PDB file of C-alpha atoms in Angstrom:
ATOM      1  CA  MET A   2      66.994  87.740 -44.682  1.00  0.00           C
ATOM      2  CA  GLN A   3      70.622  86.584 -44.672  1.00  0.00           C
ATOM      3  CA  ILE A   4      72.719  84.499 -42.299  1.00  0.00           C
ATOM      4  CA  VAL A   5      76.496  84.048 -42.296  1.00  0.00           C
ATOM      5  CA  ASP A   6      77.905  80.669 -41.258  1.00  0.00           C
ATOM      6  CA  THR A   7      81.148  81.903 -39.730  1.00  0.00           C
ATOM      7  CA  HIS A   8      82.618  78.444 -39.102  1.00  0.00           C
ATOM      8  CA  CYS A   9      82.279  75.316 -41.218  1.00  0.00           C
ATOM      9  CA  HIS A  10      84.481  72.632 -42.786  1.00  0.00           C
ATOM     10  CA  ILE A  11      82.714  71.827 -46.049  1.00  0.00           C
ATOM     11  CA  HIS A  12      85.985  72.051 -47.989  1.00  0.00           C
ATOM     12  CA  GLU A  13      86.734  68.574 -46.630  1.00  0.00           C
ATOM     13  CA  ALA A  14      83.558  67.022 -47.994  1.00  0.00           C
ATOM     14  CA  SER A  15      84.970  65.902 -51.334  1.00  0.00           C
ATOM     15  CA  ALA A  16      88.680  66.091 -50.617  1.00  0.00           C
ATOM     16  CA  ASP A  17      90.893  63.210 -51.696  1.00  0.00           C
ATOM     17  CA  GLU A  18      93.862  64.450 -49.693  1.00  0.00           C
ATOM     18  CA  GLY A  19      92.300  66.188 -46.720  1.00  0.00           C
ATOM     19  CA  GLU A  20      91.983  65.262 -43.073  1.00  0.00           C
ATOM     20  CA  ASP A  21      90.874  61.622 -43.026  1.00  0.00           C
ATOM     21  CA  PHE A  22      88.640  61.862 -39.973  1.00  0.00           C
ATOM     22  CA  LEU A  23      86.745  64.847 -41.392  1.00  0.00           C
ATOM     23  CA  HIS A  24      86.445  63.254 -44.798  1.00  0.00           C
ATOM     24  CA  ASP A  25      85.069  60.078 -43.213  1.00  0.00           C
ATOM     25  CA  ILE A  26      82.402  62.032 -41.344  1.00  0.00           C
ATOM     26  CA  TRP A  27      81.304  63.798 -44.509  1.00  0.00           C
ATOM     27  CA  GLN A  28      80.871  60.482 -46.295  1.00  0.00           C
ATOM     28  CA  LYS A  29      78.058  59.683 -43.862  1.00  0.00           C
ATOM     29  CA  ALA A  30      76.040  62.664 -45.098  1.00  0.00           C
ATOM     30  CA  GLU A  31      73.037  62.133 -47.366  1.00  0.00           C
ATOM     31  CA  ASP A  32      74.611  64.405 -49.986  1.00  0.00           C
ATOM     32  CA  PRO A  33      78.229  65.331 -49.180  1.00  0.00           C
ATOM     33  CA  ASN A  34      78.808  67.256 -52.407  1.00  0.00           C
ATOM     34  CA  PRO A  35      80.142  70.650 -51.232  1.00  0.00           C
ATOM     35  CA  ASN A  36      78.689  72.524 -54.188  1.00  0.00           C
ATOM     36  CA  ALA A  37      75.253  71.105 -53.419  1.00  0.00           C
ATOM     37  CA  MET A  38      75.673  72.048 -49.754  1.00  0.00           C
ATOM     38  CA  ALA A  39      76.625  75.595 -50.696  1.00  0.00           C
ATOM     39  CA  SER A  40      73.549  75.808 -52.933  1.00  0.00           C
ATOM     40  CA  ARG A  41      71.286  74.490 -50.166  1.00  0.00           C
ATOM     41  CA  ALA A  42      72.756  77.040 -47.805  1.00  0.00           C
ATOM     42  CA  THR A  43      72.041  79.884 -50.204  1.00  0.00           C
ATOM     43  CA  GLU A  44      68.469  78.662 -50.699  1.00  0.00           C
ATOM     44  CA  ALA A  45      68.019  78.659 -46.911  1.00  0.00           C
ATOM     45  CA  GLY A  46      69.306  82.234 -46.645  1.00  0.00           C
ATOM     46  CA  VAL A  47      72.810  81.298 -45.483  1.00  0.00           C
ATOM     47  CA  THR A  48      74.570  83.369 -48.104  1.00  0.00           C
ATOM     48  CA  ARG A  49      78.176  83.451 -46.873  1.00  0.00           C
ATOM     49  CA  LEU A  50      80.373  80.678 -45.473  1.00  0.00           C
ATOM     50  CA  ILE A  51      83.785  80.725 -43.832  1.00  0.00           C
ATOM     51  CA  CYS A  52      85.710  77.473 -44.379  1.00  0.00           C
ATOM     52  CA  VAL A  53      87.999  77.026 -41.399  1.00  0.00           C
ATOM     53  CA  GLY A  54      91.369  75.276 -41.546  1.00  0.00           C
ATOM     54  CA  THR A  55      92.638  73.077 -38.723  1.00  0.00           C
ATOM     55  CA  SER A  56      96.097  72.051 -39.986  1.00  0.00           C
ATOM     56  CA  ALA A  57      98.583  73.081 -42.653  1.00  0.00           C
ATOM     57  CA  LYS A  58      97.133  70.600 -45.143  1.00  0.00           C
ATOM     58  CA  ASP A  59      93.550  71.426 -44.277  1.00  0.00           C
ATOM     59  CA  SER A  60      94.181  75.175 -44.459  1.00  0.00           C
ATOM     60  CA  LYS A  61      95.634  74.917 -47.958  1.00  0.00           C
ATOM     61  CA  LEU A  62      92.630  72.852 -48.971  1.00  0.00           C
ATOM     62  CA  ALA A  63      90.286  75.520 -47.583  1.00  0.00           C
ATOM     63  CA  VAL A  64      92.114  78.328 -49.386  1.00  0.00           C
ATOM     64  CA  ASP A  65      92.077  76.476 -52.692  1.00  0.00           C
ATOM     65  CA  PHE A  66      88.425  75.518 -52.229  1.00  0.00           C
ATOM     66  CA  VAL A  67      87.111  79.063 -51.765  1.00  0.00           C
ATOM     67  CA  GLN A  68      88.834  80.629 -54.754  1.00  0.00           C
ATOM     68  CA  SER A  69      86.160  79.527 -57.251  1.00  0.00           C
ATOM     69  CA  ARG A  70      83.157  79.877 -54.929  1.00  0.00           C
ATOM     70  CA  ASP A  71      81.758  83.383 -54.537  1.00  0.00           C
ATOM     71  CA  GLN A  72      79.930  82.704 -51.268  1.00  0.00           C
ATOM     72  CA  CYS A  73      82.947  81.147 -49.502  1.00  0.00           C
ATOM     73  CA  TRP A  74      85.990  82.551 -47.701  1.00  0.00           C
ATOM     74  CA  ALA A  75      88.813  80.801 -45.819  1.00  0.00           C
ATOM     75  CA  SER A  76      90.490  80.887 -42.442  1.00  0.00           C
ATOM     76  CA  ILE A  77      93.939  79.341 -42.016  1.00  0.00           C
ATOM     77  CA  GLY A  78      95.099  77.738 -38.794  1.00  0.00           C
ATOM     78  CA  VAL A  79      96.630  74.957 -36.764  1.00  0.00           C
ATOM     79  CA  HIS A  80      94.141  73.542 -34.258  1.00  0.00           C
ATOM     80  CA  PRO A  81      95.492  72.941 -30.738  1.00  0.00           C
ATOM     81  CA  HIS A  82      95.081  69.204 -31.357  1.00  0.00           C
ATOM     82  CA  ASP A  83      97.626  69.558 -34.188  1.00  0.00           C
ATOM     83  CA  ALA A  84     100.047  71.882 -32.403  1.00  0.00           C
ATOM     84  CA  LYS A  85     102.400  68.926 -31.984  1.00  0.00           C
ATOM     85  CA  ASP A  86     103.049  69.132 -35.757  1.00  0.00           C
ATOM     86  CA  GLY A  87     105.541  71.841 -34.868  1.00  0.00           C
ATOM     87  CA  PRO A  88     107.168  74.803 -36.618  1.00  0.00           C
ATOM     88  CA  GLY A  89     106.869  73.292 -40.093  1.00  0.00           C
ATOM     89  CA  ALA A  90     103.075  73.343 -39.975  1.00  0.00           C
ATOM     90  CA  LEU A  91     103.046  76.892 -38.660  1.00  0.00           C
ATOM     91  CA  ALA A  92     105.445  78.054 -41.359  1.00  0.00           C
ATOM     92  CA  ALA A  93     103.185  76.444 -43.959  1.00  0.00           C
ATOM     93  CA  ILE A  94     100.078  78.347 -42.885  1.00  0.00           C
ATOM     94  CA  ALA A  95     102.095  81.564 -42.779  1.00  0.00           C
ATOM     95  CA  THR A  96     102.672  81.226 -46.530  1.00  0.00           C
ATOM     96  CA  LEU A  97      98.889  81.235 -47.035  1.00  0.00           C
ATOM     97  CA  ALA A  98      98.123  84.423 -45.115  1.00  0.00           C
ATOM     98  CA  GLY A  99      98.401  86.684 -48.139  1.00  0.00           C
ATOM     99  CA  ARG A 100      96.304  84.538 -50.482  1.00  0.00           C
ATOM    100  CA  PRO A 101      93.031  85.974 -51.852  1.00  0.00           C
ATOM    101  CA  LYS A 102      89.899  85.376 -49.761  1.00  0.00           C
ATOM    102  CA  VAL A 103      91.830  84.524 -46.581  1.00  0.00           C
ATOM    103  CA  VAL A 104      89.876  86.469 -43.955  1.00  0.00           C
ATOM    104  CA  ALA A 105      91.085  85.048 -40.625  1.00  0.00           C
ATOM    105  CA  VAL A 106      93.655  82.978 -38.757  1.00  0.00           C
ATOM    106  CA  GLY A 107      92.409  79.912 -36.894  1.00  0.00           C
ATOM    107  CA  GLU A 108      91.020  77.850 -35.601  1.00  0.00           C
ATOM    108  CA  CYS A 109      93.754  78.142 -33.042  1.00  0.00           C
ATOM    109  CA  GLY A 110      93.908  78.152 -29.284  1.00  0.00           C
ATOM    110  CA  LEU A 111      94.183  75.764 -26.357  1.00  0.00           C
ATOM    111  CA  ASP A 112      92.352  72.503 -25.690  1.00  0.00           C
ATOM    112  CA  TYR A 113      93.010  70.910 -22.301  1.00  0.00           C
ATOM    113  CA  PHE A 114      89.964  68.633 -22.491  1.00  0.00           C
ATOM    114  CA  TYR A 115      91.756  66.173 -24.788  1.00  0.00           C
ATOM    115  CA  THR A 116      95.368  67.444 -24.720  1.00  0.00           C
ATOM    116  CA  HIS A 117      96.191  65.729 -28.027  1.00  0.00           C
ATOM    117  CA  SER A 118      99.206  68.054 -28.136  1.00  0.00           C
ATOM    118  CA  PRO A 119     101.411  69.018 -25.167  1.00  0.00           C
ATOM    119  CA  LYS A 120     100.333  72.246 -23.484  1.00  0.00           C
ATOM    120  CA  GLU A 121     103.689  73.872 -24.248  1.00  0.00           C
ATOM    121  CA  ASP A 122     103.275  73.169 -27.969  1.00  0.00           C
ATOM    122  CA  GLN A 123      99.723  74.509 -27.886  1.00  0.00           C
ATOM    123  CA  ILE A 124     100.850  77.779 -26.327  1.00  0.00           C
ATOM    124  CA  LYS A 125     103.705  78.176 -28.835  1.00  0.00           C
ATOM    125  CA  ALA A 126     101.322  77.560 -31.735  1.00  0.00           C
ATOM    126  CA  LEU A 127      98.791  79.999 -30.313  1.00  0.00           C
ATOM    127  CA  ARG A 128     101.393  82.742 -29.969  1.00  0.00           C
ATOM    128  CA  PHE A 129     102.679  82.147 -33.503  1.00  0.00           C
ATOM    129  CA  GLN A 130      99.176  82.448 -34.932  1.00  0.00           C
ATOM    130  CA  ILE A 131      98.304  85.566 -32.946  1.00  0.00           C
ATOM    131  CA  GLU A 132     101.473  87.199 -34.240  1.00  0.00           C
ATOM    132  CA  LEU A 133     100.690  86.053 -37.798  1.00  0.00           C
ATOM    133  CA  ALA A 134      97.211  87.561 -37.584  1.00  0.00           C
ATOM    134  CA  LEU A 135      98.519  90.853 -36.216  1.00  0.00           C
ATOM    135  CA  ARG A 136     101.113  91.116 -39.008  1.00  0.00           C
ATOM    136  CA  HIS A 137      98.413  90.666 -41.635  1.00  0.00           C
ATOM    137  CA  ASP A 138      95.681  92.619 -39.826  1.00  0.00           C
ATOM    138  CA  LEU A 139      93.432  89.551 -39.693  1.00  0.00           C
ATOM    139  CA  PRO A 140      90.980  88.491 -36.975  1.00  0.00           C
ATOM    140  CA  LEU A 141      91.425  85.199 -35.134  1.00  0.00           C
ATOM    141  CA  ILE A 142      89.053  82.282 -34.661  1.00  0.00           C
ATOM    142  CA  PHE A 143      89.834  80.885 -31.215  1.00  0.00           C
ATOM    143  CA  HIS A 144      89.146  77.337 -30.048  1.00  0.00           C
ATOM    144  CA  VAL A 145      89.542  77.288 -26.261  1.00  0.00           C
ATOM    145  CA  ARG A 146      88.286  74.337 -24.222  1.00  0.00           C
ATOM    146  CA  GLU A 147      88.853  74.078 -20.470  1.00  0.00           C
ATOM    147  CA  ALA A 148      91.919  76.283 -20.885  1.00  0.00           C
ATOM    148  CA  LEU A 149      90.802  79.889 -20.468  1.00  0.00           C
ATOM    149  CA  ASP A 150      92.932  80.364 -17.348  1.00  0.00           C
ATOM    150  CA  ASP A 151      96.005  79.881 -19.542  1.00  0.00           C
ATOM    151  CA  PHE A 152      94.469  81.588 -22.581  1.00  0.00           C
ATOM    152  CA  TRP A 153      93.836  85.016 -21.063  1.00  0.00           C
ATOM    153  CA  PRO A 154      97.457  85.708 -20.035  1.00  0.00           C
ATOM    154  CA  VAL A 155      98.614  84.845 -23.569  1.00  0.00           C
ATOM    155  CA  PHE A 156      95.886  87.008 -25.099  1.00  0.00           C
ATOM    156  CA  ASP A 157      96.663  89.919 -22.787  1.00  0.00           C
ATOM    157  CA  SER A 158     100.344  89.927 -23.740  1.00  0.00           C
ATOM    158  CA  TYR A 159      99.367  91.345 -27.162  1.00  0.00           C
ATOM    159  CA  GLU A 160      97.535  94.477 -28.256  1.00  0.00           C
ATOM    160  CA  GLY A 161      95.102  94.911 -31.101  1.00  0.00           C
ATOM    161  CA  ILE A 162      93.694  91.371 -31.301  1.00  0.00           C
ATOM    162  CA  ARG A 163      90.336  91.042 -33.071  1.00  0.00           C
ATOM    163  CA  GLY A 164      88.485  87.765 -33.061  1.00  0.00           C
ATOM    164  CA  VAL A 165      85.818  85.340 -31.933  1.00  0.00           C
ATOM    165  CA  LEU A 166      85.616  82.647 -29.304  1.00  0.00           C
ATOM    166  CA  HIS A 167      84.297  79.777 -31.416  1.00  0.00           C
ATOM    167  CA  SER A 168      81.678  77.431 -29.937  1.00  0.00           C
ATOM    168  CA  PHE A 169      81.611  79.319 -26.652  1.00  0.00           C
ATOM    169  CA  THR A 170      79.880  77.437 -23.833  1.00  0.00           C
ATOM    170  CA  ASP A 171      81.907  78.621 -20.854  1.00  0.00           C
ATOM    171  CA  SER A 172      80.955  80.648 -17.809  1.00  0.00           C
ATOM    172  CA  SER A 173      79.367  84.068 -17.457  1.00  0.00           C
ATOM    173  CA  GLU A 174      82.614  85.247 -15.877  1.00  0.00           C
ATOM    174  CA  ASN A 175      84.632  84.266 -18.938  1.00  0.00           C
ATOM    175  CA  LEU A 176      81.964  85.811 -21.137  1.00  0.00           C
ATOM    176  CA  ARG A 177      82.516  89.052 -19.245  1.00  0.00           C
ATOM    177  CA  ARG A 178      86.262  88.771 -19.800  1.00  0.00           C
ATOM    178  CA  ALA A 179      85.769  88.094 -23.504  1.00  0.00           C
ATOM    179  CA  LEU A 180      83.464  91.054 -23.989  1.00  0.00           C
ATOM    180  CA  GLU A 181      85.808  93.354 -22.064  1.00  0.00           C
ATOM    181  CA  ARG A 182      88.479  92.405 -24.598  1.00  0.00           C
ATOM    182  CA  GLY A 183      86.213  93.132 -27.546  1.00  0.00           C
ATOM    183  CA  LEU A 184      85.817  89.517 -28.666  1.00  0.00           C
ATOM    184  CA  TYR A 185      82.803  88.163 -30.508  1.00  0.00           C
ATOM    185  CA  ILE A 186      81.015  85.019 -29.317  1.00  0.00           C
ATOM    186  CA  GLY A 187      80.285  82.143 -31.710  1.00  0.00           C
ATOM    187  CA  ALA A 188      77.055  80.231 -31.043  1.00  0.00           C
ATOM    188  CA  ASN A 189      76.191  76.970 -32.782  1.00  0.00           C
ATOM    189  CA  GLY A 190      73.936  73.917 -32.601  1.00  0.00           C
ATOM    190  CA  ILE A 191      75.018  73.061 -29.058  1.00  0.00           C
ATOM    191  CA  MET A 192      72.566  75.627 -27.753  1.00  0.00           C
ATOM    192  CA  THR A 193      69.628  73.907 -29.451  1.00  0.00           C
ATOM    193  CA  PHE A 194      70.126  70.711 -27.458  1.00  0.00           C
ATOM    194  CA  SER A 195      71.856  71.938 -24.313  1.00  0.00           C
ATOM    195  CA  LYS A 196      70.141  71.136 -21.013  1.00  0.00           C
ATOM    196  CA  ASN A 197      72.596  73.339 -19.126  1.00  0.00           C
ATOM    197  CA  GLN A 198      70.623  76.350 -17.942  1.00  0.00           C
ATOM    198  CA  ASP A 199      73.794  78.291 -17.139  1.00  0.00           C
ATOM    199  CA  GLN A 200      74.911  77.906 -20.761  1.00  0.00           C
ATOM    200  CA  LEU A 201      71.542  79.049 -22.056  1.00  0.00           C
ATOM    201  CA  GLN A 202      71.467  82.029 -19.711  1.00  0.00           C
ATOM    202  CA  MET A 203      75.021  82.908 -20.736  1.00  0.00           C
ATOM    203  CA  ILE A 204      74.164  82.989 -24.456  1.00  0.00           C
ATOM    204  CA  GLN A 205      71.111  85.096 -23.661  1.00  0.00           C
ATOM    205  CA  ALA A 206      73.446  87.623 -22.047  1.00  0.00           C
ATOM    206  CA  VAL A 207      75.679  88.082 -25.096  1.00  0.00           C
ATOM    207  CA  PRO A 208      75.034  91.537 -26.597  1.00  0.00           C
ATOM    208  CA  LEU A 209      73.533  91.082 -30.046  1.00  0.00           C
ATOM    209  CA  GLN A 210      76.303  93.281 -31.462  1.00  0.00           C
ATOM    210  CA  LYS A 211      78.845  90.647 -30.363  1.00  0.00           C
ATOM    211  CA  LEU A 212      77.064  87.453 -31.468  1.00  0.00           C
ATOM    212  CA  LEU A 213      78.037  85.304 -34.461  1.00  0.00           C
ATOM    213  CA  ILE A 214      76.243  82.275 -35.922  1.00  0.00           C
ATOM    214  CA  GLU A 215      78.222  79.156 -36.849  1.00  0.00           C
ATOM    215  CA  THR A 216      77.499  75.522 -37.647  1.00  0.00           C
ATOM    216  CA  ASP A 217      80.927  73.865 -37.253  1.00  0.00           C
ATOM    217  CA  ALA A 218      79.616  71.499 -39.957  1.00  0.00           C
ATOM    218  CA  PRO A 219      79.874  68.518 -40.090  1.00  0.00           C
ATOM    219  CA  PHE A 220      79.849  68.608 -36.272  1.00  0.00           C
ATOM    220  CA  LEU A 221      77.299  69.778 -33.672  1.00  0.00           C
ATOM    221  CA  THR A 222      74.137  69.189 -35.687  1.00  0.00           C
ATOM    222  CA  PRO A 223      71.283  71.270 -34.258  1.00  0.00           C
ATOM    223  CA  VAL A 224      67.755  70.232 -33.387  1.00  0.00           C
ATOM    224  CA  PRO A 225      65.722  69.121 -35.378  1.00  0.00           C
ATOM    225  CA  PHE A 226      68.443  67.319 -37.355  1.00  0.00           C
ATOM    226  CA  ARG A 227      70.187  65.454 -34.523  1.00  0.00           C
ATOM    227  CA  GLY A 228      71.655  62.174 -35.755  1.00  0.00           C
ATOM    228  CA  LYS A 229      72.459  63.582 -39.188  1.00  0.00           C
ATOM    229  CA  VAL A 230      75.620  65.191 -40.490  1.00  0.00           C
ATOM    230  CA  ASN A 231      75.524  68.957 -40.033  1.00  0.00           C
ATOM    231  CA  GLU A 232      75.738  71.407 -42.949  1.00  0.00           C
ATOM    232  CA  PRO A 233      75.679  75.211 -43.392  1.00  0.00           C
ATOM    233  CA  ALA A 234      71.994  75.373 -44.364  1.00  0.00           C
ATOM    234  CA  HIS A 235      71.200  74.454 -40.765  1.00  0.00           C
ATOM    235  CA  ALA A 236      72.531  77.814 -39.568  1.00  0.00           C
ATOM    236  CA  ILE A 237      69.060  79.240 -40.089  1.00  0.00           C
ATOM    237  CA  HIS A 238      67.669  76.823 -37.475  1.00  0.00           C
ATOM    238  CA  ILE A 239      70.367  77.855 -35.002  1.00  0.00           C
ATOM    239  CA  ALA A 240      69.507  81.500 -35.594  1.00  0.00           C
ATOM    240  CA  ALA A 241      65.774  80.820 -35.143  1.00  0.00           C
ATOM    241  CA  PHE A 242      66.382  78.984 -31.856  1.00  0.00           C
ATOM    242  CA  LEU A 243      68.587  81.780 -30.528  1.00  0.00           C
ATOM    243  CA  ALA A 244      66.105  84.462 -31.547  1.00  0.00           C
ATOM    244  CA  ASP A 245      63.328  82.671 -29.656  1.00  0.00           C
ATOM    245  CA  LEU A 246      65.553  82.037 -26.634  1.00  0.00           C
ATOM    246  CA  ARG A 247      66.683  85.652 -26.492  1.00  0.00           C
ATOM    247  CA  GLY A 248      63.257  87.181 -27.195  1.00  0.00           C
ATOM    248  CA  GLU A 249      64.330  88.772 -30.476  1.00  0.00           C
ATOM    249  CA  SER A 250      62.828  88.538 -33.935  1.00  0.00           C
ATOM    250  CA  LEU A 251      64.643  86.253 -36.338  1.00  0.00           C
ATOM    251  CA  GLN A 252      64.975  89.167 -38.768  1.00  0.00           C
ATOM    252  CA  THR A 253      66.645  91.337 -36.135  1.00  0.00           C
ATOM    253  CA  LEU A 254      69.051  88.613 -35.076  1.00  0.00           C
ATOM    254  CA  ALA A 255      69.868  87.683 -38.668  1.00  0.00           C
ATOM    255  CA  ASN A 256      70.506  91.281 -39.675  1.00  0.00           C
ATOM    256  CA  GLN A 257      72.775  92.065 -36.736  1.00  0.00           C
ATOM    257  CA  THR A 258      74.776  88.827 -36.735  1.00  0.00           C
ATOM    258  CA  THR A 259      75.317  89.240 -40.473  1.00  0.00           C
ATOM    259  CA  GLU A 260      76.546  92.784 -39.912  1.00  0.00           C
ATOM    260  CA  ASN A 261      78.817  91.491 -37.136  1.00  0.00           C
ATOM    261  CA  ALA A 262      80.352  88.905 -39.486  1.00  0.00           C
ATOM    262  CA  LEU A 263      80.814  91.418 -42.294  1.00  0.00           C
ATOM    263  CA  THR A 264      82.552  93.773 -39.858  1.00  0.00           C
ATOM    264  CA  LEU A 265      84.857  91.260 -38.168  1.00  0.00           C
ATOM    265  CA  PHE A 266      85.904  89.351 -41.274  1.00  0.00           C
ATOM    266  CA  LYS A 267      85.593  92.236 -43.748  1.00  0.00           C
ATOM    267  CA  LEU A 268      83.367  90.188 -46.029  1.00  0.00           C
ATOM    268  CA  LYS A 269      81.666  91.698 -49.059  1.00  0.00           C
TER     269      LYS A 269
END
């Protein structure tokens, strides 16, 4: 049995020049060595990892990190929180799009929950990254929080977008809209501790052919590891919870979500 962690940030675990807040979180882990984490993931059956960039600096770190690690691939992006960094950051990630083992653009999108960057800058950055992905025939990893009303018109102004809504916890109506547009749905540890029945019913309704497993490590640690720093090995516990919730065997869910990840990101 194999699981793909389609969204993690382990490239920051031992970085000297990465994103300070991510690096600080990793230092709270029992064993923040990224090579050890990758080994633990493989032992748990989590055989492929996508290291997701959130800024120009972080994306370069992710790309460099995956080159010498067979089970890792990279996504390059400017998170909506960092959209205020402007055209220079976007130009920097564009130079990475053709590098080996770059399999996606993102995480990118809109975040109106925090609004760390002005909405106008977020929309400009989102459009730039959609266009970058289309030029390079890459899927997108979308981060959209309390902003789907603005996201859909941007999305619908392009054709041929492939991608996933990362950490999706929104409404059944927006799930319907996502599926109509061919998007995959990323499910993570949130579901293992959510008390929101609408969220749980929504994730039950996702067709298995459109479901992806992700940890978002070091964030969103699933049950039974709450209070600890998350890591890719925990993806197996997310998959087991979802299989039970959805009334599917773990083997069936693992096989199909792995196939979904291989298809979307063109992994080997």
